Short mmCIF file of C-alpha atoms and ligand atoms in Angstrom, two decimals:
data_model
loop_
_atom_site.label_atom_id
_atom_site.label_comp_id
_atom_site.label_asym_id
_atom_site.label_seq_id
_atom_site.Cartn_x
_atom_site.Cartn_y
_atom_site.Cartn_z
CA UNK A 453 2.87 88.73 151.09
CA UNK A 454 5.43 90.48 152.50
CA UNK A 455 7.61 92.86 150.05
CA UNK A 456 10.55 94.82 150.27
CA UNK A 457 12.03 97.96 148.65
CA UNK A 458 13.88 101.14 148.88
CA UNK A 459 11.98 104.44 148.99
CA UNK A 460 12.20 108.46 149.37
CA UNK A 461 8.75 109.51 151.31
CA UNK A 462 6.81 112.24 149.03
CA UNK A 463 4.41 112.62 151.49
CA UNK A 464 2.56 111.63 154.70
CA UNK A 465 -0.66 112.36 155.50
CA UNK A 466 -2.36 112.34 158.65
CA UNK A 467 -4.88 109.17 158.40
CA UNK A 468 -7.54 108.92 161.58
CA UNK A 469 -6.74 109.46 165.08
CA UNK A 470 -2.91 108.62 164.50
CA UNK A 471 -2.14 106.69 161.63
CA UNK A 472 -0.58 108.28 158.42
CA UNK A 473 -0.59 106.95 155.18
CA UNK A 474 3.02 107.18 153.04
CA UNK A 475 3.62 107.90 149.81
CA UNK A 476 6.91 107.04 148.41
CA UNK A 477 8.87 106.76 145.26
CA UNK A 478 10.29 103.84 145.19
CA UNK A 479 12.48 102.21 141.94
CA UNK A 480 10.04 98.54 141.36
CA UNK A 481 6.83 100.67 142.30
CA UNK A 482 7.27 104.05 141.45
CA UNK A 483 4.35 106.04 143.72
CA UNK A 484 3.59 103.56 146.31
CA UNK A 485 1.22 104.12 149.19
CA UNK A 486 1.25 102.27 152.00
CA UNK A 487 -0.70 102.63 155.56
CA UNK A 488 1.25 103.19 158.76
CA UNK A 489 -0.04 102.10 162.45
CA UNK A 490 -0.02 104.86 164.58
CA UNK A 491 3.64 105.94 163.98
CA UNK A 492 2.62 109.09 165.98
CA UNK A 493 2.29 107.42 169.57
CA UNK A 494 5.22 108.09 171.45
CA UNK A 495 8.07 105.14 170.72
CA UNK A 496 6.57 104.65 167.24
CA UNK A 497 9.09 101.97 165.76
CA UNK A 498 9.78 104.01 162.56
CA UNK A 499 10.90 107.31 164.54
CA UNK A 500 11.50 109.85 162.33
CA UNK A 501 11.60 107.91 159.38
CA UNK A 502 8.19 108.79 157.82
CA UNK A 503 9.23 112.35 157.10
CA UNK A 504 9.29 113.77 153.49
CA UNK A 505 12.68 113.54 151.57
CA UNK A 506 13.79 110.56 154.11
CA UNK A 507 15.59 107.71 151.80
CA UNK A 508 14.64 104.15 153.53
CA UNK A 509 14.46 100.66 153.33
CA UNK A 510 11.38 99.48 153.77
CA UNK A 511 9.21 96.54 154.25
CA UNK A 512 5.41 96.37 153.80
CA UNK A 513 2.42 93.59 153.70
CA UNK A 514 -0.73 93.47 151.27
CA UNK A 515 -1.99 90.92 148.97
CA UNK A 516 -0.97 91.71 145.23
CA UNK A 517 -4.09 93.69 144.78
CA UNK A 518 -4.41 95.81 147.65
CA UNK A 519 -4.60 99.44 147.28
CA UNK A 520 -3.03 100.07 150.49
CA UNK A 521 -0.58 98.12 151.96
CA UNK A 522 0.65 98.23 155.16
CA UNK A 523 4.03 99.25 156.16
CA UNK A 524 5.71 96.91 158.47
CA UNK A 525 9.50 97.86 158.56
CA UNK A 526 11.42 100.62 157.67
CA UNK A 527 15.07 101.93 158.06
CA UNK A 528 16.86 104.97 157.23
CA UNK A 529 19.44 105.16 154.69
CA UNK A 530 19.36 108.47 154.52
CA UNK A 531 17.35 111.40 156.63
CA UNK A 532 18.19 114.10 154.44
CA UNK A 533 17.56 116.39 157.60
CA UNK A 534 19.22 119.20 156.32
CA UNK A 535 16.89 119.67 153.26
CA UNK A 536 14.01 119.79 155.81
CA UNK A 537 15.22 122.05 158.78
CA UNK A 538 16.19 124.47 155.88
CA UNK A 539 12.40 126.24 155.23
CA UNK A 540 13.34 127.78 151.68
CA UNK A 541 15.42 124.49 150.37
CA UNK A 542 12.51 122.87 151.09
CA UNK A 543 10.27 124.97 150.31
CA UNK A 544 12.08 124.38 146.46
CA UNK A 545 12.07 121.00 147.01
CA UNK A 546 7.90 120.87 147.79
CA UNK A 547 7.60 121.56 144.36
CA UNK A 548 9.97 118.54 142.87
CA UNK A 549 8.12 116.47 145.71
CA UNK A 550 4.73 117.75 144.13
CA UNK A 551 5.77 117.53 140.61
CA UNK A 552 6.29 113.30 141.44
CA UNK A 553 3.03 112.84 143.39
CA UNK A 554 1.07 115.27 140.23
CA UNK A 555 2.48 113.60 137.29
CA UNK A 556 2.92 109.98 137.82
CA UNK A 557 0.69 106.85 138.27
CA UNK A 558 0.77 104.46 141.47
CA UNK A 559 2.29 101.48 140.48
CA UNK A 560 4.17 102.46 137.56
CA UNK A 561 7.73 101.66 137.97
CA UNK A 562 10.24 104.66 136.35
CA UNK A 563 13.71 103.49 137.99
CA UNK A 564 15.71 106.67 135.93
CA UNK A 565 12.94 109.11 137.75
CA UNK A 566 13.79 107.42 140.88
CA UNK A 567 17.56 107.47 140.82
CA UNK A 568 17.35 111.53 138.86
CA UNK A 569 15.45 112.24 142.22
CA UNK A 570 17.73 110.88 144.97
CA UNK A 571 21.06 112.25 142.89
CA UNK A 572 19.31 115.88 142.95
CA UNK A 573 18.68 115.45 146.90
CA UNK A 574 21.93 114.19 147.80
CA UNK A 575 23.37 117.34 144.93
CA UNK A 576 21.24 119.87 147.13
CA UNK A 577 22.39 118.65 150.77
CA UNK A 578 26.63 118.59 149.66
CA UNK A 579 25.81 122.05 147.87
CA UNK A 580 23.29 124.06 148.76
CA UNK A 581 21.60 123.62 145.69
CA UNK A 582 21.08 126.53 142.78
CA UNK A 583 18.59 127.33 140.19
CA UNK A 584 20.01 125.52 137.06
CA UNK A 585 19.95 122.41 139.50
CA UNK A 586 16.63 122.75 140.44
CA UNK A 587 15.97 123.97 136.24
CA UNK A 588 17.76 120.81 135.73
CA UNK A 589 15.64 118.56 138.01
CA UNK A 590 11.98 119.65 136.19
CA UNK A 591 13.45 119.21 132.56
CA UNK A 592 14.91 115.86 133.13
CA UNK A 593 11.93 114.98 134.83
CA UNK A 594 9.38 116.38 132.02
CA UNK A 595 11.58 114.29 129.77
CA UNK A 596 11.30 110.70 131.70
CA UNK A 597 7.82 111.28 132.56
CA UNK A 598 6.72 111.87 128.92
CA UNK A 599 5.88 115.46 129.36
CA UNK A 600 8.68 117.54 127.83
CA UNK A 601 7.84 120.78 126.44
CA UNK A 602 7.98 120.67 122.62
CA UNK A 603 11.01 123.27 121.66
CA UNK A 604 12.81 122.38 119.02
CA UNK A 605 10.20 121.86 115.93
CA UNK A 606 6.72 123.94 115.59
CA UNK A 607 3.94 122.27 117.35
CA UNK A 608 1.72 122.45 114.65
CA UNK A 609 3.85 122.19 110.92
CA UNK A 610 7.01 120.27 112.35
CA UNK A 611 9.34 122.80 110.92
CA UNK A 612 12.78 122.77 112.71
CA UNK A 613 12.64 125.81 115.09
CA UNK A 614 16.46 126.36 115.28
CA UNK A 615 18.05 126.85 111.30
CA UNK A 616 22.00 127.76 111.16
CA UNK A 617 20.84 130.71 109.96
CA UNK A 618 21.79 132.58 112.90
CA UNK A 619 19.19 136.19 111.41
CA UNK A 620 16.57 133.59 112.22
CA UNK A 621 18.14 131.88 115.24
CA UNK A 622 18.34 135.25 117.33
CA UNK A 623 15.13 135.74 116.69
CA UNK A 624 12.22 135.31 119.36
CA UNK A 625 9.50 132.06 119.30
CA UNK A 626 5.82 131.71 120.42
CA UNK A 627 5.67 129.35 123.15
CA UNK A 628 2.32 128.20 122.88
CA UNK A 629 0.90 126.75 126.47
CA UNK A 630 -2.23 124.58 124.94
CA UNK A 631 -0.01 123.36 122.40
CA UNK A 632 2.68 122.68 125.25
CA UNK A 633 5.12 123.43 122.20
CA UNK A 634 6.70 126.41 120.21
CA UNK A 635 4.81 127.91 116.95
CA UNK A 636 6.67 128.92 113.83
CA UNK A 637 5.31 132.40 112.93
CA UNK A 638 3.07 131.34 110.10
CA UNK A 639 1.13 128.67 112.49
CA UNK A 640 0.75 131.29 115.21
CA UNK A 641 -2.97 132.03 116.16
CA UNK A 642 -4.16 135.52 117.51
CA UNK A 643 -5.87 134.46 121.18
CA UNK A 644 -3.49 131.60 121.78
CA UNK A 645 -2.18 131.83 124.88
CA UNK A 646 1.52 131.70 124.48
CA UNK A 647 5.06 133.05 125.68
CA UNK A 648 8.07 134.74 124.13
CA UNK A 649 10.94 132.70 123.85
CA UNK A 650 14.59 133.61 122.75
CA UNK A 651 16.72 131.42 120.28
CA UNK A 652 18.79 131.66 122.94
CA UNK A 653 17.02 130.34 125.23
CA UNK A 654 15.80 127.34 123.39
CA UNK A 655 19.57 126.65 122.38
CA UNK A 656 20.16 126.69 126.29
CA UNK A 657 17.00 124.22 126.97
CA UNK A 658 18.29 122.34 124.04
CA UNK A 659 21.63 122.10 125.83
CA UNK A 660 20.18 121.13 129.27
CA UNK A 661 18.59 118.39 127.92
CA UNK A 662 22.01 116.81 126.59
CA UNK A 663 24.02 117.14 130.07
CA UNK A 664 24.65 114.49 131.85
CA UNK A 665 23.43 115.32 135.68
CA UNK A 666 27.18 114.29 137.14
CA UNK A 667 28.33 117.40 135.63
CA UNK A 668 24.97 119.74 136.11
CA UNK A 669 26.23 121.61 139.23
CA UNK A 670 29.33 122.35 137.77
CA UNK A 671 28.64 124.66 134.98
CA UNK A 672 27.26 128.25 135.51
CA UNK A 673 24.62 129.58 133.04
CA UNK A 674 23.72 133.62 132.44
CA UNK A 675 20.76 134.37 135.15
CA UNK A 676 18.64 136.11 131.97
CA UNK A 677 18.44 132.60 130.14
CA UNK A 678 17.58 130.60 133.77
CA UNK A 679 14.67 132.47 134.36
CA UNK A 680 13.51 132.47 130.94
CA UNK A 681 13.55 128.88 130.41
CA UNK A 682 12.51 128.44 134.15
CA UNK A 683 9.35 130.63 133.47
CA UNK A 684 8.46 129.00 130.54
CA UNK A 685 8.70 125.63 132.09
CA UNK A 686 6.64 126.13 135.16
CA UNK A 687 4.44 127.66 132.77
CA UNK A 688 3.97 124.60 130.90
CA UNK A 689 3.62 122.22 134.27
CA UNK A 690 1.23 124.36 135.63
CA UNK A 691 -0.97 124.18 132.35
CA UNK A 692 -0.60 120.56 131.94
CA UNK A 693 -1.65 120.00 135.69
CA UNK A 694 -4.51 122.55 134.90
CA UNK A 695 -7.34 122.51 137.76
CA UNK A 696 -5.45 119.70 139.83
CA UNK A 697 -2.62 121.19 140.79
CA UNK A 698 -2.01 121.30 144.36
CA UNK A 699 0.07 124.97 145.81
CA UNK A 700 2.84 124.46 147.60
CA UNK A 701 1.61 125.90 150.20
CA UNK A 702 -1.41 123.50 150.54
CA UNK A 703 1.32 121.01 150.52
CA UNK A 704 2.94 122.23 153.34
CA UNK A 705 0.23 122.57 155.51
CA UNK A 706 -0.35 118.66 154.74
CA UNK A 707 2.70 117.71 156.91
CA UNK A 708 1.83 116.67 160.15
CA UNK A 709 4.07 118.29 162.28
ZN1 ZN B 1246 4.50 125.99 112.03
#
């Protein structure tokens, strides 16, 4: 049966002697692979259009159960060129790609993650893209996907990590990696491995979870609390993706060329 959808390629890899096999996210699929026939050879009818980031319409043919479809059509809405020719944009962007292809299932439609990805593309090609975007991008995604960070009660009693108080407000938290969530002082474990956190800081992830991402590129936050929340979230993806996780580097060298 022949489908159709819309899709931003995560990845192609380099399948046989010159066939590649696409992953996209698409909005009815989420991750969907499909098999391409020898889009390498010279006059390939997809062009360029199987290279990460592109945004396409596509068309592809498998029975309902088939673990890899094949891809049949597909037409460029938007190359998002830029993004690639630029090596440390995309370099940034490997690891959103990578943070997709890591954390969700085949088959499972998120629409939001979908529409959060293509709106931080097409935010990175008109600006240039900054930190608190890509900051942005990795907490909103966390959040969609189910795997937020846990920073605004202890992980372990449930007491409410930020009190008016501001004596204890200023103070600094225990992010605790295994428990992907802060620790109140009194449920804090010698050994665990953990990170120091600023009320600050958690008032600013607190924040950053609230805004809406139409107005994300136009506020400006203090550098010291965008690498502190930055760490502490790459932290917390790269212990939650544990042995799996794929460098970026690795990643790159994946791309045929
Ligand atoms: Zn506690």
């Amino acid at each position: 049966m022949l489908k159709r959808t819309k899709g931003i390629v995560l990845r192609s890899t380099v399948f046989g002697e010159a066939d590649l096999i696409v992953t996209y996210l698409t909005p009815e699929y989420g991750l969907l692979k499909v098999f391409a026939k020898s889009p390498r050879k010279v006059k390939s009818r997809f062009g360029s259009s199987l290279e990460p980031l592109t945004y396409s319409r596509i068309s592809f043919l498998g029975k309902e159960e088939s673990a890899l479809p094949r891809l049949t059509q597909s037409d460029i809405i938007r190359p998002f060129q830029a993004l690639r020719e630029d090596f440390r944009t995309f370099l940034s962007l490997s690891e959103i790609l990578e943070l997709n292809l890591s954390f969700l299932a085949e088959r499972d439609p998120h629409p939001e993650i979908f529409m959060l990805l293509l709106t931080t593309l097409s935010k990175i090609e008109g600006t240039g893209g900054n930190a608190l975007l890509y900051l942005y991008y990795k907490i909103k995604f966390l959040q969609m996907a189910g795997y937020s960070p846990k920073l605004d009660v202890c992980g372990t009693c449930g007491d409410a990590m930020l009190q008016n108080d501001s004596a204890v407000a200023d103070r600094r938290h225990a992010f605790c990696l295994p428990h992907g969530a802060v620790v109140c002082s009194r449920c804090k474990r010698e050994g665990d491995a953990s990170m120091s956190l600023s009320g600050g800081a958690l008032r600013f992830y607190r924040s950053l979870l609230q805004w809406n991402s139409a107005v994300v590129d136009r506020i400006s936050a203090p550098e010291s609390l965008l690498s502190e929340v930055g760490d502490v979230i790459d932290s917390h993806i790269r212990y939650a993706l544990g042995p799996f996780r794929v460098s970026s580097r690795k990643y790159l060298e994946s791309i045929p060329s």
